[in-house]
mmCIF file of C-alpha atoms and ligand atoms in Angstrom:
data_model
loop_
_atom_site.group_PDB
_atom_site.id
_atom_site.type_symbol
_atom_site.label_atom_id
_atom_site.label_comp_id
_atom_site.label_asym_id
_atom_site.label_seq_id
_atom_site.Cartn_x
_atom_site.Cartn_y
_atom_site.Cartn_z
ATOM 1 C CA MET A 6 91.127 78.109 94.659
ATOM 2 C CA ALA A 7 88.263 80.546 94.189
ATOM 3 C CA VAL A 8 89.207 84.211 93.920
ATOM 4 C CA LEU A 9 86.912 87.211 94.331
ATOM 5 C CA LEU A 10 88.325 90.235 92.498
ATOM 6 C CA ILE A 11 86.804 93.562 93.506
ATOM 7 C CA ALA A 12 86.533 95.600 90.296
ATOM 8 C CA GLU A 13 87.445 99.275 90.300
ATOM 9 C CA VAL A 14 84.237 101.051 89.273
ATOM 10 C CA GLN A 15 84.230 104.837 88.866
ATOM 11 C CA GLY A 16 80.999 106.693 88.172
ATOM 12 C CA GLY A 17 79.297 103.426 87.222
ATOM 13 C CA GLU A 18 82.006 102.600 84.646
ATOM 14 C CA LEU A 19 84.633 99.898 84.894
ATOM 15 C CA ALA A 20 88.177 101.221 85.318
ATOM 16 C CA VAL A 21 89.351 98.672 82.784
ATOM 17 C CA ASP A 22 93.096 99.194 83.085
ATOM 18 C CA ALA A 23 93.315 98.751 86.871
ATOM 19 C CA THR A 24 90.828 95.871 86.927
ATOM 20 C CA ALA A 25 92.411 94.022 83.963
ATOM 21 C CA LYS A 26 95.909 94.276 85.484
ATOM 22 C CA ALA A 27 94.695 93.021 88.865
ATOM 23 C CA LEU A 28 92.931 90.210 87.000
ATOM 24 C CA THR A 29 96.263 88.999 85.611
ATOM 25 C CA ALA A 30 97.532 88.606 89.186
ATOM 26 C CA ALA A 31 94.247 87.135 90.470
ATOM 27 C CA ALA A 32 94.187 84.500 87.711
ATOM 28 C CA GLN A 33 97.522 83.199 89.033
ATOM 29 C CA MET A 34 95.791 82.458 92.381
ATOM 30 C CA GLY A 35 92.779 80.546 91.055
ATOM 31 C CA GLU A 36 89.415 80.815 89.324
ATOM 32 C CA VAL A 37 88.313 84.438 89.249
ATOM 33 C CA THR A 38 84.873 85.897 89.952
ATOM 34 C CA ILE A 39 84.695 89.692 89.565
ATOM 35 C CA LEU A 40 82.469 91.768 91.857
ATOM 36 C CA CYS A 41 81.170 95.049 90.431
ATOM 37 C CA ALA A 42 79.501 97.010 93.229
ATOM 38 C CA SER A 43 78.281 100.508 92.474
ATOM 39 C CA GLU A 44 75.198 102.460 91.536
ATOM 40 C CA GLY A 45 74.205 101.829 87.907
ATOM 41 C CA CYS A 46 77.028 99.365 87.341
ATOM 42 C CA ALA A 47 75.363 97.035 84.806
ATOM 43 C CA GLY A 48 77.604 98.423 82.036
ATOM 44 C CA ALA A 49 80.690 97.915 84.201
ATOM 45 C CA ALA A 50 79.649 94.307 84.832
ATOM 46 C CA GLU A 51 79.190 93.703 81.081
ATOM 47 C CA ALA A 52 82.655 95.156 80.434
ATOM 48 C CA ALA A 53 84.175 92.992 83.198
ATOM 49 C CA ALA A 54 82.544 89.881 81.695
ATOM 50 C CA LYS A 55 84.451 90.484 78.472
ATOM 51 C CA LEU A 56 87.845 90.300 80.166
ATOM 52 C CA GLU A 57 89.820 87.169 79.357
ATOM 53 C CA GLY A 58 89.975 84.581 82.140
ATOM 54 C CA VAL A 59 86.943 85.625 84.199
ATOM 55 C CA SER A 60 84.574 82.789 85.133
ATOM 56 C CA LYS A 61 81.712 84.869 86.540
ATOM 57 C CA VAL A 62 80.755 88.480 87.273
ATOM 58 C CA LEU A 63 78.605 89.501 90.243
ATOM 59 C CA CYS A 64 76.782 92.812 89.879
ATOM 60 C CA ALA A 65 75.545 94.575 93.032
ATOM 61 C CA ASP A 66 73.754 97.661 91.754
ATOM 62 C CA ASP A 67 72.796 99.760 94.762
ATOM 63 C CA ALA A 68 73.043 103.393 95.834
ATOM 64 C CA ALA A 69 74.912 102.282 98.985
ATOM 65 C CA TYR A 70 77.921 101.409 96.800
ATOM 66 C CA GLY A 71 77.807 104.550 94.670
ATOM 67 C CA HIS A 72 80.398 106.620 96.500
ATOM 68 C CA ASP A 73 83.123 104.228 97.591
ATOM 69 C CA LEU A 74 82.048 104.158 101.228
ATOM 70 C CA ALA A 75 84.147 101.441 102.849
ATOM 71 C CA GLU A 76 81.595 100.350 105.445
ATOM 72 C CA PRO A 77 78.692 99.079 103.265
ATOM 73 C CA LEU A 78 81.040 97.691 100.595
ATOM 74 C CA ALA A 79 83.120 95.797 103.168
ATOM 75 C CA ASP A 80 79.971 94.202 104.573
ATOM 76 C CA LEU A 81 78.915 93.122 101.058
ATOM 77 C CA ILE A 82 82.341 91.584 100.393
ATOM 78 C CA VAL A 83 82.359 89.797 103.758
ATOM 79 C CA SER A 84 78.856 88.419 103.078
ATOM 80 C CA LEU A 85 80.260 86.813 99.896
ATOM 81 C CA ALA A 86 83.590 85.733 101.385
ATOM 82 C CA GLY A 87 82.422 82.240 102.405
ATOM 83 C CA ASP A 88 82.725 81.083 98.783
ATOM 84 C CA TYR A 89 86.281 82.360 98.194
ATOM 85 C CA GLU A 90 89.777 81.683 99.508
ATOM 86 C CA HIS A 91 91.193 84.917 98.031
ATOM 87 C CA ILE A 92 89.735 88.415 98.040
ATOM 88 C CA VAL A 93 91.808 90.786 95.935
ATOM 89 C CA ALA A 94 91.558 94.274 94.466
ATOM 90 C CA PRO A 95 93.771 96.587 92.447
ATOM 91 C CA SER A 96 95.710 98.859 94.804
ATOM 92 C CA THR A 97 93.810 102.129 94.425
ATOM 93 C CA ALA A 98 92.605 104.859 96.765
ATOM 94 C CA ALA A 99 89.194 103.133 96.941
ATOM 95 C CA SER A 100 90.588 99.673 97.728
ATOM 96 C CA LYS A 101 93.033 101.061 100.299
ATOM 97 C CA ASN A 102 89.915 102.306 102.073
ATOM 98 C CA VAL A 103 87.887 99.116 101.938
ATOM 99 C CA MET A 104 90.333 96.168 102.001
ATOM 100 C CA PRO A 105 91.767 96.754 105.493
ATOM 101 C CA ARG A 106 88.189 96.780 106.786
ATOM 102 C CA VAL A 107 87.418 93.536 104.934
ATOM 103 C CA ALA A 108 90.567 91.954 106.384
ATOM 104 C CA ALA A 109 89.742 93.070 109.917
ATOM 105 C CA LEU A 110 86.215 91.691 109.666
ATOM 106 C CA LEU A 111 87.639 88.364 108.421
ATOM 107 C CA ASP A 112 90.400 88.376 111.058
ATOM 108 C CA ALA A 113 93.060 88.219 108.324
ATOM 109 C CA MET A 114 96.037 90.386 107.395
ATOM 110 C CA VAL A 115 96.115 92.552 104.279
ATOM 111 C CA ILE A 116 98.842 91.562 101.878
ATOM 112 C CA SER A 117 99.257 94.945 100.240
ATOM 113 C CA GLU A 118 100.867 96.011 96.952
ATOM 114 C CA VAL A 119 101.507 92.488 95.639
ATOM 115 C CA THR A 120 104.010 92.593 92.766
ATOM 116 C CA ALA A 121 104.299 88.842 92.095
ATOM 117 C CA VAL A 122 102.270 85.724 92.864
ATOM 118 C CA VAL A 123 104.655 82.891 93.802
ATOM 119 C CA ASP A 124 101.855 80.429 94.585
ATOM 120 C CA ALA A 125 98.329 80.630 95.978
ATOM 121 C CA ASN A 126 99.648 81.363 99.498
ATOM 122 C CA THR A 127 102.900 83.183 98.727
ATOM 123 C CA PHE A 128 103.328 86.674 97.363
ATOM 124 C CA GLU A 129 106.030 89.252 96.766
ATOM 125 C CA ARG A 130 105.691 92.914 97.638
ATOM 126 C CA PRO A 131 108.113 95.849 97.848
ATOM 127 C CA ILE A 132 109.240 97.231 101.206
ATOM 128 C CA TYR A 133 111.581 100.100 102.196
ATOM 129 C CA ALA A 134 110.365 102.293 99.316
ATOM 130 C CA GLY A 135 111.018 99.529 96.814
ATOM 131 C CA ASN A 136 114.592 98.901 97.940
ATOM 132 C CA ALA A 137 113.830 95.340 99.023
ATOM 133 C CA ILE A 138 111.307 92.733 97.975
ATOM 134 C CA GLN A 139 109.574 90.820 100.751
ATOM 135 C CA THR A 140 108.204 87.331 100.176
ATOM 136 C CA VAL A 141 105.080 86.808 102.297
ATOM 137 C CA LYS A 142 103.618 83.353 102.971
ATOM 138 C CA SER A 143 100.152 83.668 104.441
ATOM 139 C CA GLY A 144 98.587 81.084 106.718
ATOM 140 C CA ASP A 145 95.274 82.929 106.843
ATOM 141 C CA ALA A 146 92.249 80.931 105.729
ATOM 142 C CA LYS A 147 91.209 83.933 103.608
ATOM 143 C CA LYS A 148 93.870 85.837 101.738
ATOM 144 C CA VAL A 149 93.047 89.542 101.427
ATOM 145 C CA ALA A 150 95.410 91.248 98.982
ATOM 146 C CA THR A 151 95.817 94.410 96.948
ATOM 147 C CA ILE A 152 97.667 94.262 93.641
ATOM 148 C CA ARG A 153 100.234 96.817 92.490
ATOM 149 C CA THR A 154 98.885 97.146 88.978
ATOM 150 C CA SER A 155 101.987 98.799 87.505
ATOM 151 C CA THR A 156 103.827 95.455 87.621
ATOM 152 C CA PHE A 157 101.232 93.325 85.804
ATOM 153 C CA ASP A 158 100.163 93.411 82.168
ATOM 154 C CA ALA A 159 96.451 93.906 81.603
ATOM 155 C CA ALA A 160 94.386 90.799 80.836
ATOM 156 C CA GLY A 161 93.043 90.967 77.299
ATOM 157 C CA GLU A 162 89.463 91.044 76.098
ATOM 158 C CA GLY A 163 87.606 88.155 74.507
ATOM 159 C CA GLY A 164 85.984 86.572 77.554
ATOM 160 C CA SER A 165 82.265 85.823 77.796
ATOM 161 C CA ALA A 166 81.584 85.253 81.490
ATOM 162 C CA SER A 167 78.029 85.179 82.825
ATOM 163 C CA VAL A 168 76.763 88.156 84.826
ATOM 164 C CA GLU A 169 74.725 87.446 87.959
ATOM 165 C CA THR A 170 72.819 90.241 89.678
ATOM 166 C CA ILE A 171 73.061 90.042 93.462
ATOM 167 C CA GLY A 172 71.253 91.983 96.168
ATOM 168 C CA ALA A 173 72.877 94.495 98.461
ATOM 169 C CA ALA A 174 74.038 93.429 101.913
ATOM 170 C CA ALA A 175 72.450 95.118 104.929
ATOM 171 C CA ASN A 176 73.912 98.622 105.197
ATOM 172 C CA PRO A 177 75.625 98.964 108.587
ATOM 173 C CA GLY A 178 74.652 102.662 108.560
ATOM 174 C CA LEU A 179 78.030 103.685 109.943
ATOM 175 C CA SER A 180 78.828 106.255 107.285
ATOM 176 C CA GLU A 181 77.042 108.627 104.978
ATOM 177 C CA TRP A 182 78.132 110.205 101.696
ATOM 178 C CA VAL A 183 78.041 114.003 101.783
ATOM 179 C CA GLU A 184 79.829 115.209 98.624
ATOM 180 C CA ASP A 185 82.699 114.452 96.269
ATOM 181 C CA LYS A 186 85.115 117.233 95.406
ATOM 182 C CA VAL A 187 86.730 116.076 92.199
ATOM 183 C CA ALA A 188 89.406 118.069 90.395
ATOM 184 C CA ALA A 189 88.225 118.138 86.772
ATOM 185 C CA SER A 190 90.938 117.579 84.188
ATOM 186 C CA ASP A 191 91.068 116.881 80.471
ATOM 187 C CA ARG A 192 94.406 115.176 80.936
ATOM 188 C CA PRO A 193 94.788 111.407 81.268
ATOM 189 C CA GLU A 194 94.607 109.881 84.737
ATOM 190 C CA LEU A 195 98.077 109.834 86.306
ATOM 191 C CA THR A 196 98.283 106.152 87.251
ATOM 192 C CA SER A 197 97.119 104.827 83.873
ATOM 193 C CA ALA A 198 98.632 107.435 81.491
ATOM 194 C CA GLY A 199 101.020 106.214 78.798
ATOM 195 C CA VAL A 200 103.149 109.346 79.205
ATOM 196 C CA VAL A 201 103.816 111.303 82.417
ATOM 197 C CA VAL A 202 105.681 114.619 82.613
ATOM 198 C CA SER A 203 106.698 115.495 86.180
ATOM 199 C CA GLY A 204 108.201 118.617 87.681
ATOM 200 C CA GLY A 205 110.223 119.010 90.856
ATOM 201 C CA ARG A 206 111.468 121.701 93.190
ATOM 202 C CA GLY A 207 113.750 122.921 90.405
ATOM 203 C CA VAL A 208 110.698 124.344 88.613
ATOM 204 C CA GLY A 209 110.652 126.989 91.324
ATOM 205 C CA SER A 210 107.038 128.216 91.438
ATOM 206 C CA GLU A 211 103.404 127.391 90.743
ATOM 207 C CA GLU A 212 103.484 129.834 87.838
ATOM 208 C CA ASP A 213 106.491 128.166 86.223
ATOM 209 C CA PHE A 214 104.800 124.779 86.610
ATOM 210 C CA LYS A 215 102.819 125.880 83.522
ATOM 211 C CA LEU A 216 106.007 124.960 81.599
ATOM 212 C CA ILE A 217 105.588 121.347 82.748
ATOM 213 C CA GLU A 218 101.881 121.403 81.952
ATOM 214 C CA GLY A 219 102.531 122.865 78.496
ATOM 215 C CA LEU A 220 104.957 120.084 77.623
ATOM 216 C CA ALA A 221 102.561 117.480 79.058
ATOM 217 C CA ASP A 222 99.708 118.799 76.913
ATOM 218 C CA LYS A 223 101.880 118.635 73.777
ATOM 219 C CA LEU A 224 102.593 114.985 74.570
ATOM 220 C CA GLY A 225 99.028 114.108 75.631
ATOM 221 C CA ALA A 226 100.532 113.259 79.015
ATOM 222 C CA ALA A 227 99.443 113.312 82.642
ATOM 223 C CA VAL A 228 101.261 115.745 84.933
ATOM 224 C CA GLY A 229 103.167 114.521 87.976
ATOM 225 C CA ALA A 230 105.239 116.205 90.655
ATOM 226 C CA SER A 231 107.789 115.423 93.313
ATOM 227 C CA ARG A 232 106.816 115.781 96.935
ATOM 228 C CA ALA A 233 109.076 118.820 97.260
ATOM 229 C CA ALA A 234 107.115 120.502 94.448
ATOM 230 C CA VAL A 235 103.818 119.598 96.122
ATOM 231 C CA ASP A 236 104.976 120.686 99.590
ATOM 232 C CA SER A 237 106.167 123.985 98.112
ATOM 233 C CA GLY A 238 102.698 124.604 96.678
ATOM 234 C CA TYR A 239 103.786 124.402 93.013
ATOM 235 C CA ALA A 240 101.467 121.478 92.261
ATOM 236 C CA PRO A 241 98.355 119.891 93.826
ATOM 237 C CA ASN A 242 98.972 116.871 96.034
ATOM 238 C CA ASP A 243 97.074 114.437 93.813
ATOM 239 C CA TRP A 244 99.930 114.898 91.310
ATOM 240 C CA GLN A 245 102.545 113.531 93.699
ATOM 241 C CA VAL A 246 104.513 110.560 92.429
ATOM 242 C CA GLY A 247 106.493 108.402 94.827
ATOM 243 C CA GLN A 248 106.486 106.371 97.995
ATOM 244 C CA THR A 249 103.791 108.498 99.614
ATOM 245 C CA GLY A 250 102.203 109.526 96.311
ATOM 246 C CA LYS A 251 101.111 107.577 93.276
ATOM 247 C CA VAL A 252 102.981 104.681 91.702
ATOM 248 C CA VAL A 253 103.201 104.990 87.927
ATOM 249 C CA ALA A 254 104.796 102.890 85.192
ATOM 250 C CA PRO A 255 104.072 104.690 81.914
ATOM 251 C CA ASP A 256 105.773 104.013 78.580
ATOM 252 C CA LEU A 257 107.525 107.387 78.953
ATOM 253 C CA TYR A 258 108.299 109.310 82.172
ATOM 254 C CA VAL A 259 109.898 112.747 81.870
ATOM 255 C CA ALA A 260 111.413 114.064 85.137
ATOM 256 C CA ILE A 261 112.192 117.774 85.059
ATOM 257 C CA GLY A 262 114.025 119.553 87.874
ATOM 258 C CA ILE A 263 113.750 116.422 90.024
ATOM 259 C CA SER A 264 116.869 115.155 91.818
ATOM 260 C CA GLY A 265 115.835 111.486 92.006
ATOM 261 C CA ALA A 266 115.486 110.785 95.746
ATOM 262 C CA ILE A 267 114.708 107.117 96.507
ATOM 263 C CA GLN A 268 111.222 108.054 97.668
ATOM 264 C CA HIS A 269 110.508 109.574 94.242
ATOM 265 C CA LEU A 270 112.101 106.649 92.387
ATOM 266 C CA ALA A 271 109.822 104.276 94.342
ATOM 267 C CA GLY A 272 106.919 105.726 92.394
ATOM 268 C CA MET A 273 108.321 105.760 88.855
ATOM 269 C CA LYS A 274 111.349 103.541 88.397
ATOM 270 C CA ASP A 275 109.310 100.834 86.618
ATOM 271 C CA SER A 276 108.544 103.295 83.782
ATOM 272 C CA LYS A 277 109.612 101.832 80.438
ATOM 273 C CA ILE A 278 111.618 104.864 79.262
ATOM 274 C CA ILE A 279 112.811 107.559 81.675
ATOM 275 C CA VAL A 280 113.974 110.950 80.459
ATOM 276 C CA ALA A 281 115.553 113.414 82.911
ATOM 277 C CA ILE A 282 116.254 117.109 82.491
ATOM 278 C CA ASN A 283 118.392 118.536 85.277
ATOM 279 C CA LYS A 284 121.087 121.184 85.403
ATOM 280 C CA ASP A 285 123.183 119.138 87.860
ATOM 281 C CA GLU A 286 125.009 116.364 86.014
ATOM 282 C CA GLU A 287 125.549 114.563 89.354
ATOM 283 C CA ALA A 288 121.792 114.351 90.081
ATOM 284 C CA PRO A 289 120.881 110.745 91.034
ATOM 285 C CA ILE A 290 117.953 110.757 88.578
ATOM 286 C CA PHE A 291 120.525 110.275 85.792
ATOM 287 C CA GLN A 292 121.364 106.841 87.256
ATOM 288 C CA VAL A 293 117.905 105.542 86.342
ATOM 289 C CA ALA A 294 117.352 107.674 83.217
ATOM 290 C CA ASP A 295 117.497 106.122 79.743
ATOM 291 C CA TYR A 296 118.006 109.612 78.286
ATOM 292 C CA GLY A 297 119.484 112.464 80.297
ATOM 293 C CA LEU A 298 119.760 116.109 79.357
ATOM 294 C CA VAL A 299 122.032 118.288 81.501
ATOM 295 C CA ALA A 300 120.397 121.650 80.933
ATOM 296 C CA ASP A 301 118.558 124.526 82.518
ATOM 297 C CA LEU A 302 114.902 123.546 82.371
ATOM 298 C CA PHE A 303 113.859 127.139 81.689
ATOM 299 C CA GLU A 304 115.698 126.917 78.360
ATOM 300 C CA ALA A 305 115.267 123.241 77.490
ATOM 301 C CA VAL A 306 111.551 122.825 78.231
ATOM 302 C CA PRO A 307 110.241 125.813 76.177
ATOM 303 C CA GLU A 308 112.544 124.775 73.322
ATOM 304 C CA LEU A 309 111.333 121.163 73.447
ATOM 305 C CA THR A 310 107.678 122.210 73.698
ATOM 306 C CA GLY A 311 108.160 124.646 70.794
ATOM 307 C CA LYS A 312 109.733 121.975 68.595
ATOM 308 C CA LEU A 313 106.971 119.483 69.414
HETATM 309 P P1 FAD B 18 115.263 118.475 95.096
HETATM 310 O O1 FAD B 18 115.847 117.256 95.699
HETATM 311 O O2 FAD B 18 115.484 119.765 95.763
HETATM 312 O O3 FAD B 18 115.808 118.537 93.602
HETATM 313 C C1 FAD B 18 115.576 119.605 92.735
HETATM 314 C C2 FAD B 18 116.380 119.316 91.493
HETATM 315 O O4 FAD B 18 116.111 120.338 90.536
HETATM 316 C C3 FAD B 18 117.884 119.322 91.721
HETATM 317 O O5 FAD B 18 118.430 118.076 91.255
HETATM 318 C C4 FAD B 18 118.397 120.493 90.899
HETATM 319 O O6 FAD B 18 119.670 120.247 90.295
HETATM 320 C C5 FAD B 18 117.317 120.622 89.852
HETATM 321 N N1 FAD B 18 117.204 121.977 89.320
HETATM 322 C C6 FAD B 18 117.101 123.146 90.013
HETATM 323 N N2 FAD B 18 116.974 124.194 89.178
HETATM 324 C C7 FAD B 18 116.990 123.681 87.911
HETATM 325 C C8 FAD B 18 116.909 124.255 86.613
HETATM 326 N N3 FAD B 18 116.756 125.583 86.449
HETATM 327 N N4 FAD B 18 116.967 123.421 85.543
HETATM 328 C C9 FAD B 18 117.125 122.083 85.702
HETATM 329 N N5 FAD B 18 117.214 121.480 86.917
HETATM 330 C C10 FAD B 18 117.135 122.272 88.008
HETATM 331 N N6 FAD B 18 109.423 112.586 97.348
HETATM 332 C C11 FAD B 18 108.670 112.364 96.265
HETATM 333 O O7 FAD B 18 108.931 112.918 95.184
HETATM 334 N N7 FAD B 18 107.570 111.551 96.340
HETATM 335 C C12 FAD B 18 107.225 110.907 97.472
HETATM 336 O O8 FAD B 18 106.217 110.197 97.482
HETATM 337 C C13 FAD B 18 108.030 111.107 98.637
HETATM 338 N N8 FAD B 18 107.732 110.467 99.782
HETATM 339 C C14 FAD B 18 108.581 110.642 100.852
HETATM 340 C C15 FAD B 18 108.339 109.910 102.019
HETATM 341 C C16 FAD B 18 109.190 110.054 103.094
HETATM 342 C C17 FAD B 18 108.929 109.241 104.330
HETATM 343 C C18 FAD B 18 110.281 110.939 103.027
HETATM 344 C C19 FAD B 18 111.201 111.087 104.194
HETATM 345 C C20 FAD B 18 110.504 111.679 101.895
HETATM 346 C C21 FAD B 18 109.653 111.541 100.791
HETATM 347 N N9 FAD B 18 109.864 112.260 99.632
HETATM 348 C C22 FAD B 18 109.117 111.989 98.523
HETATM 349 C C23 FAD B 18 110.840 113.379 99.566
HETATM 350 C C24 FAD B 18 112.155 113.015 98.919
HETATM 351 O O9 FAD B 18 113.052 112.517 99.890
HETATM 352 C C25 FAD B 18 112.801 114.267 98.274
HETATM 353 O O10 FAD B 18 112.934 115.273 99.253
HETATM 354 C C26 FAD B 18 112.009 114.842 97.103
HETATM 355 O O11 FAD B 18 111.692 113.811 96.191
HETATM 356 C C27 FAD B 18 112.846 115.912 96.413
HETATM 357 O O12 FAD B 18 112.100 116.502 95.407
HETATM 358 P P2 FAD B 18 112.827 117.224 94.192
HETATM 359 O O13 FAD B 18 113.683 116.227 93.477
HETATM 360 O O14 FAD B 18 111.785 117.940 93.422
HETATM 361 O O15 FAD B 18 113.694 118.336 94.918
#
């Protein structure tokens, strides 16, 4: 089976973590070619070629692919699809934009958030906020899938695949990039951070969220939030962890003032070590926590940050 893996390229650079984890899943489906499509993506293509288990890298360096517009990128992918049985991508905001379009153009379904590859046609994915695992057997001639990266280890480096430059596909002219509004942050990116410190409704205000941020900065961590904290305006919505937020699986996840609703757990329960600080000893978060501290966060967090 030939597999086309759409690399995650941000600002012309390969997002190595997401791409290398999706590669581990893709390699279980067949022989993997990576597509790097962006503006100025030669460096990304070189980096992709060094990943273990890649047979070839295609590099489409064109301004049309510089801003994650789904329409031109989907047409490029579809123009290449004849040579591949599988078209896969890490499950990211960019791929959630483009892969449904690719699938529609190929008259296939999207098999989203794959967490295990059973065989080349059969995949597992979570449903009901991670409370059940669905096994999907696809009869589509082309399998279009996104990979939940938090459940796969990253492929290592040491590969030496060839890089082939390819031309852009005709731009359908359906969309136009106007501007990106990117929140600048010195902190690690939430979905790939090794440590995440998250605050919930218990934090009580945007001002007090600085307590969470202070602890995160001491730990070199990304900051997360529950939906209740986001909806209450304590934290920006790109910090939301959970079923309708981001899915994270860091080495250490610290949940502060978060009750542990299933929709929140859906986004963090695969974390390697979970620490919870909550004043309610009955809070469900303690059922998934490796370490639990029953305490008032306004005392425990400043003390912990001070000691660190
Ligand atoms: P609460 O449940 O109100 O918990 C606050 C906790 O803080 C309590 O346990 C309390 O004991 C503790 N606390 C209060 N004061 C202190 C203190 N001083 N010190 C220590 N502890 C304190 N939620 C998500 O998080 N992410 C999602 O993606 C998401 N998606 C959803 C999708 C759907 C379709 C639905 C229906 C819901 C979704 N939710 C999601 C919402 C979810 O059901 C919960 O409402 C939410 O997670 C609760 O957030 P919380 O734990 O911060 O708030």
